[in-house]
Amino acid sequence: MRAGLPLRGGLLLWQDLIDHCNVLVLSLFSRREPLNLMNVYSDDMHMATNLLSKEVDALPTFIYIGGNFNYHSSVWDLSVDHHHTSAISLLETASDLGVEWARPINAANTYISHNIDLEGSVIDLMFTQAPDSDLNLPRLDHLQKGPSDHILMVLSLPIMTSNIRVTCTVLPRESNEEVAFLTDVGCLFLDLDTLDLSTPDWIEVMVSAMADTFSWIWTTHAKTITITNWSKSWWTNECSAAKAQY
């Protein structure tokens, strides 16, 4: 049984793949295999990364792993004169998970302390599947730093095109349908006979009646929509080709 928190647009936050408050696993779903991404915060005891190393054989392959790792190494920071066992273990764990460290195209310190007496360092890292061009390498965005003492890192991940076609029912937010739905829910729930809820059987009957009422009102007002790769559900690859020739 896989436990996760579903999000919109084919996203899922996994809660059972790795159980740690400083590790977040996100999966993107299409008609192909899920694409797994991981965000990590490694404290000064490296608890999160040590857990990853321990559980590596139970984890899937990732297309991206990134975060504040708090590891110092000459591999990613030229001001460091060592490459300790802990940093070596981090690279090995990343490799086992299908990714490798990606050097930013404008590599520089990623951590700049508010204390001017402290030197900057490189502790924020991004790991990806072997990049095939500079377009897929991280970039430090100094203009978006804001009040943080960490430099924002930006990365484009190459993801294969997938044809998406999902049909579902929705109530558009702040629409006439939503207003009518909420109005009917309030009115019909008020009409339910709730005077006698003294026994479990009557409570069960009332709960069932409320569920049936809610379902009927939803079916009455909800709209059926189809989510696709394009803004119009009827758009096809042939439409794109015809538009390109126009």
CSV table of C-alpha atoms in Angstrom, one decimal:
chain,number,residue,atom,x,y,z
A,1,MET,CA,0.0,0.0,0.0
A,2,ARG,CA,1.5,3.3,-1.1
A,3,ALA,CA,0.5,6.3,1.0
A,4,GLY,CA,0.7,9.8,-0.5
A,5,LEU,CA,-0.8,13.2,-0.6
A,6,PRO,CA,-2.5,13.8,-4.0
A,7,LEU,CA,-2.1,17.3,-5.6
A,8,ARG,CA,-3.5,18.8,-8.8
A,9,GLY,CA,-2.3,18.0,-12.2
A,10,GLY,CA,-0.9,14.5,-11.7
A,11,LEU,CA,1.3,15.3,-8.7
A,12,LEU,CA,1.8,13.3,-5.6
A,13,LEU,CA,3.7,14.0,-2.4
A,14,TRP,CA,4.9,10.7,-1.0
A,15,GLN,CA,4.8,10.1,2.7
A,16,ASP,CA,5.9,6.5,2.9
A,17,LEU,CA,9.0,6.4,0.6
A,18,ILE,CA,11.2,8.1,3.1
A,19,ASP,CA,9.9,9.1,6.6
A,20,HIS,CA,11.8,12.3,7.6
A,21,CYS,CA,10.6,15.9,8.2
A,22,ASN,CA,13.5,17.3,6.1
A,23,VAL,CA,13.0,15.1,3.0
A,24,LEU,CA,10.2,15.9,0.6
A,25,VAL,CA,9.5,13.5,-2.4
A,26,LEU,CA,7.3,14.7,-5.2
A,27,SER,CA,6.2,12.5,-8.1
A,28,LEU,CA,4.9,13.8,-11.5
A,29,PHE,CA,2.6,11.4,-13.3
A,30,SER,CA,1.9,10.9,-17.0
A,31,ARG,CA,1.2,7.9,-19.1
A,32,ARG,CA,4.8,6.9,-18.7
A,33,GLU,CA,6.7,6.0,-15.5
A,34,PRO,CA,6.4,8.6,-12.7
A,35,LEU,CA,9.1,11.2,-12.5
A,36,ASN,CA,10.5,11.5,-9.0
A,37,LEU,CA,12.0,14.7,-7.4
A,38,MET,CA,13.4,15.1,-3.9
A,39,ASN,CA,14.1,18.2,-1.8
A,40,VAL,CA,16.5,17.7,1.1
A,41,TYR,CA,17.6,19.8,4.1
A,42,SER,CA,20.6,18.2,5.8
A,43,ASP,CA,21.3,19.6,9.3
A,44,ASP,CA,24.7,19.7,11.0
A,45,MET,CA,24.3,16.0,12.0
A,46,HIS,CA,23.4,15.0,8.4
A,47,MET,CA,20.4,13.1,9.7
A,48,ALA,CA,18.4,13.3,6.4
A,49,THR,CA,21.3,12.3,4.1
A,50,ASN,CA,22.3,9.5,6.5
A,51,LEU,CA,18.8,8.1,6.3
A,52,LEU,CA,18.8,8.3,2.5
A,53,SER,CA,22.1,6.4,2.5
A,54,LYS,CA,20.5,3.7,4.7
A,55,GLU,CA,17.3,3.4,2.7
A,56,VAL,CA,18.8,3.9,-0.8
A,57,ASP,CA,17.9,0.3,-1.9
A,58,ALA,CA,14.2,0.9,-1.1
A,59,LEU,CA,14.0,4.1,-3.0
A,60,PRO,CA,13.1,4.7,-6.7
A,61,THR,CA,15.2,6.4,-9.3
A,62,PHE,CA,15.0,10.2,-9.3
A,63,ILE,CA,15.4,12.9,-12.0
A,64,TYR,CA,16.3,15.6,-9.5
A,65,ILE,CA,17.6,15.9,-5.9
A,66,GLY,CA,18.4,19.2,-4.4
A,67,GLY,CA,18.6,21.3,-1.3
A,68,ASN,CA,20.8,22.6,1.5
A,69,PHE,CA,23.1,19.7,2.2
A,70,ASN,CA,25.6,21.4,4.6
A,71,TYR,CA,28.5,19.4,3.1
A,72,HIS,CA,31.9,21.1,2.3
A,73,SER,CA,34.0,19.5,-0.4
A,74,SER,CA,36.7,20.5,-2.9
A,75,VAL,CA,34.5,18.9,-5.6
A,76,TRP,CA,32.0,21.8,-5.5
A,77,ASP,CA,33.8,24.5,-3.6
A,78,LEU,CA,37.3,25.4,-4.8
A,79,SER,CA,38.1,27.2,-1.5
A,80,VAL,CA,37.9,23.8,0.3
A,81,ASP,CA,41.0,21.6,0.4
A,82,HIS,CA,39.4,18.3,1.4
A,83,HIS,CA,36.9,15.7,0.1
A,84,HIS,CA,35.9,13.9,3.3
A,85,THR,CA,34.1,10.5,3.5
A,86,SER,CA,30.8,12.1,4.2
A,87,ALA,CA,30.9,14.0,0.9
A,88,ILE,CA,32.0,10.9,-0.9
A,89,SER,CA,29.0,9.0,0.6
A,90,LEU,CA,26.6,11.8,-0.5
A,91,LEU,CA,27.8,11.4,-4.1
A,92,GLU,CA,27.6,7.7,-4.0
A,93,THR,CA,24.0,7.8,-2.6
A,94,ALA,CA,23.0,10.3,-5.3
A,95,SER,CA,24.5,8.0,-8.0
A,96,ASP,CA,22.6,5.0,-6.6
A,97,LEU,CA,19.4,7.1,-6.9
A,98,GLY,CA,20.2,7.9,-10.6
A,99,VAL,CA,21.5,11.4,-10.4
A,100,GLU,CA,24.9,13.2,-10.3
A,101,TRP,CA,26.0,16.6,-9.0
A,102,ALA,CA,25.4,19.4,-11.6
A,103,ARG,CA,27.8,22.3,-11.5
A,104,PRO,CA,26.0,25.6,-12.0
A,105,ILE,CA,27.0,27.5,-15.1
A,106,ASN,CA,27.9,30.5,-13.0
A,107,ALA,CA,29.2,28.6,-10.0
A,108,ALA,CA,29.9,30.7,-6.9
A,109,ASN,CA,29.1,30.6,-3.2
A,110,THR,CA,25.5,29.6,-2.6
A,111,TYR,CA,25.6,30.6,1.1
A,112,ILE,CA,26.5,34.1,2.1
A,113,SER,CA,26.1,34.8,5.8
A,114,HIS,CA,24.6,38.0,7.1
A,115,ASN,CA,27.6,38.2,9.3
A,116,ILE,CA,30.2,39.9,7.2
A,117,ASP,CA,33.0,38.4,9.2
A,118,LEU,CA,32.1,34.9,8.0
A,119,GLU,CA,33.2,33.6,4.6
A,120,GLY,CA,30.7,32.3,2.0
A,121,SER,CA,30.5,28.7,1.0
A,122,VAL,CA,28.9,26.2,-1.3
A,123,ILE,CA,26.5,24.0,0.6
A,124,ASP,CA,23.4,24.1,-1.7
A,125,LEU,CA,23.6,21.4,-4.3
A,126,MET,CA,21.5,20.1,-7.2
A,127,PHE,CA,21.8,16.6,-8.6
A,128,THR,CA,20.3,15.6,-11.9
A,129,GLN,CA,20.4,12.9,-14.5
A,130,ALA,CA,23.4,13.5,-16.8
A,131,PRO,CA,22.8,16.9,-18.3
A,132,ASP,CA,23.2,17.1,-22.1
A,133,SER,CA,23.5,20.8,-22.5
A,134,ASP,CA,24.1,24.1,-20.6
A,135,LEU,CA,20.3,24.6,-20.7
A,136,ASN,CA,19.9,21.8,-18.2
A,137,LEU,CA,22.5,23.0,-15.7
A,138,PRO,CA,21.7,25.0,-12.6
A,139,ARG,CA,22.1,28.8,-12.5
A,140,LEU,CA,22.5,31.0,-9.5
A,141,ASP,CA,20.0,33.9,-9.6
A,142,HIS,CA,21.5,36.6,-7.4
A,143,LEU,CA,18.8,39.1,-8.3
A,144,GLN,CA,16.1,36.9,-6.5
A,145,LYS,CA,18.1,36.4,-3.3
A,146,GLY,CA,16.0,38.8,-1.2
A,147,PRO,CA,16.6,38.7,2.6
A,148,SER,CA,17.8,35.1,2.6
A,149,ASP,CA,21.4,34.1,3.2
A,150,HIS,CA,21.2,31.5,0.5
A,151,ILE,CA,21.3,32.2,-3.3
A,152,LEU,CA,18.3,31.0,-5.3
A,153,MET,CA,19.2,28.3,-7.8
A,154,VAL,CA,17.2,27.8,-11.0
A,155,LEU,CA,17.2,24.6,-13.1
A,156,SER,CA,15.3,23.4,-16.1
A,157,LEU,CA,14.6,19.7,-16.2
A,158,PRO,CA,14.1,18.0,-19.6
A,159,ILE,CA,10.9,16.0,-19.4
A,160,MET,CA,9.6,13.9,-22.4
A,161,THR,CA,6.3,15.0,-23.9
A,162,SER,CA,3.3,13.0,-22.9
A,163,ASN,CA,-0.2,13.1,-24.2
A,164,ILE,CA,-2.6,13.9,-21.3
A,165,ARG,CA,-6.3,13.4,-21.5
A,166,VAL,CA,-8.1,13.3,-18.1
A,167,THR,CA,-11.9,13.8,-17.7
A,168,CYS,CA,-13.3,15.0,-14.3
A,169,THR,CA,-16.1,17.0,-12.8
A,170,VAL,CA,-15.5,20.3,-11.2
A,171,LEU,CA,-17.2,23.4,-9.8
A,172,PRO,CA,-15.3,26.5,-11.1
A,173,ARG,CA,-14.4,28.7,-8.3
A,174,GLU,CA,-16.7,31.8,-7.8
A,175,SER,CA,-18.9,30.6,-10.7
A,176,ASN,CA,-22.7,30.6,-10.9
A,177,GLU,CA,-22.5,26.8,-10.5
A,178,GLU,CA,-20.6,27.1,-7.3
A,179,VAL,CA,-23.1,29.7,-5.9
A,180,ALA,CA,-26.0,27.4,-6.8
A,181,PHE,CA,-24.3,24.4,-5.3
A,182,LEU,CA,-23.6,26.1,-2.0
A,183,THR,CA,-27.1,27.5,-1.9
A,184,ASP,CA,-28.8,24.1,-2.5
A,185,VAL,CA,-26.5,22.4,0.0
A,186,GLY,CA,-27.6,24.8,2.7
A,187,CYS,CA,-31.3,24.7,1.9
A,188,LEU,CA,-31.5,20.9,1.5
A,189,PHE,CA,-29.4,20.2,4.6
A,190,LEU,CA,-31.8,22.4,6.6
A,191,ASP,CA,-34.7,20.4,5.4
A,192,LEU,CA,-33.3,17.1,6.8
A,193,ASP,CA,-35.0,15.8,9.9
A,194,THR,CA,-32.4,15.9,12.6
A,195,LEU,CA,-34.7,15.9,15.6
A,196,ASP,CA,-34.1,12.3,16.6
A,197,LEU,CA,-30.4,11.4,16.6
A,198,SER,CA,-30.5,9.4,19.8
A,199,THR,CA,-29.4,6.0,18.4
A,200,PRO,CA,-26.6,4.8,16.2
A,201,ASP,CA,-29.1,3.6,13.6
A,202,TRP,CA,-30.7,7.0,13.2
A,203,ILE,CA,-27.3,8.7,13.1
A,204,GLU,CA,-26.3,6.3,10.3
A,205,VAL,CA,-29.5,7.0,8.4
A,206,MET,CA,-28.9,10.8,8.7
A,207,VAL,CA,-25.3,10.5,7.5
A,208,SER,CA,-26.4,8.4,4.5
A,209,ALA,CA,-29.1,11.0,3.7
A,210,MET,CA,-26.6,13.8,3.9
A,211,ALA,CA,-24.2,11.9,1.6
A,212,ASP,CA,-26.9,11.2,-0.9
A,213,THR,CA,-28.1,14.8,-0.9
A,214,PHE,CA,-24.5,16.1,-1.4
A,215,SER,CA,-23.9,13.7,-4.2
A,216,TRP,CA,-27.1,14.6,-6.0
A,217,ILE,CA,-26.4,18.4,-5.7
A,218,TRP,CA,-22.9,17.9,-6.9
A,219,THR,CA,-24.1,15.9,-9.9
A,220,THR,CA,-26.7,18.6,-10.7
A,221,HIS,CA,-24.3,21.6,-10.7
A,222,ALA,CA,-20.8,20.2,-11.5
A,223,LYS,CA,-19.3,20.6,-15.0
A,224,THR,CA,-17.5,17.8,-16.8
A,225,ILE,CA,-14.1,19.0,-18.2
A,226,THR,CA,-11.3,17.3,-20.1
A,227,ILE,CA,-7.7,18.2,-19.2
A,228,THR,CA,-5.2,17.9,-22.1
A,229,ASN,CA,-1.8,19.1,-23.2
A,230,TRP,CA,-3.5,21.9,-25.0
A,231,SER,CA,-5.9,24.7,-24.0
A,232,LYS,CA,-8.7,23.2,-26.1
A,233,SER,CA,-9.7,19.5,-25.6
A,234,TRP,CA,-10.2,19.1,-29.3
A,235,TRP,CA,-6.7,20.2,-30.3
A,236,THR,CA,-4.4,17.6,-31.8
A,237,ASN,CA,-0.9,17.2,-33.1
A,238,GLU,CA,-2.4,17.7,-36.6
A,239,CYS,CA,-3.7,21.1,-35.5
A,240,SER,CA,-0.2,22.1,-34.3
A,241,ALA,CA,1.3,21.0,-37.6
A,242,ALA,CA,-1.3,22.9,-39.6
A,243,LYS,CA,-0.7,26.0,-37.5
A,244,ALA,CA,3.0,25.8,-38.0
A,245,GLN,CA,2.5,25.7,-41.8
A,246,TYR,CA,0.1,28.6,-41.8
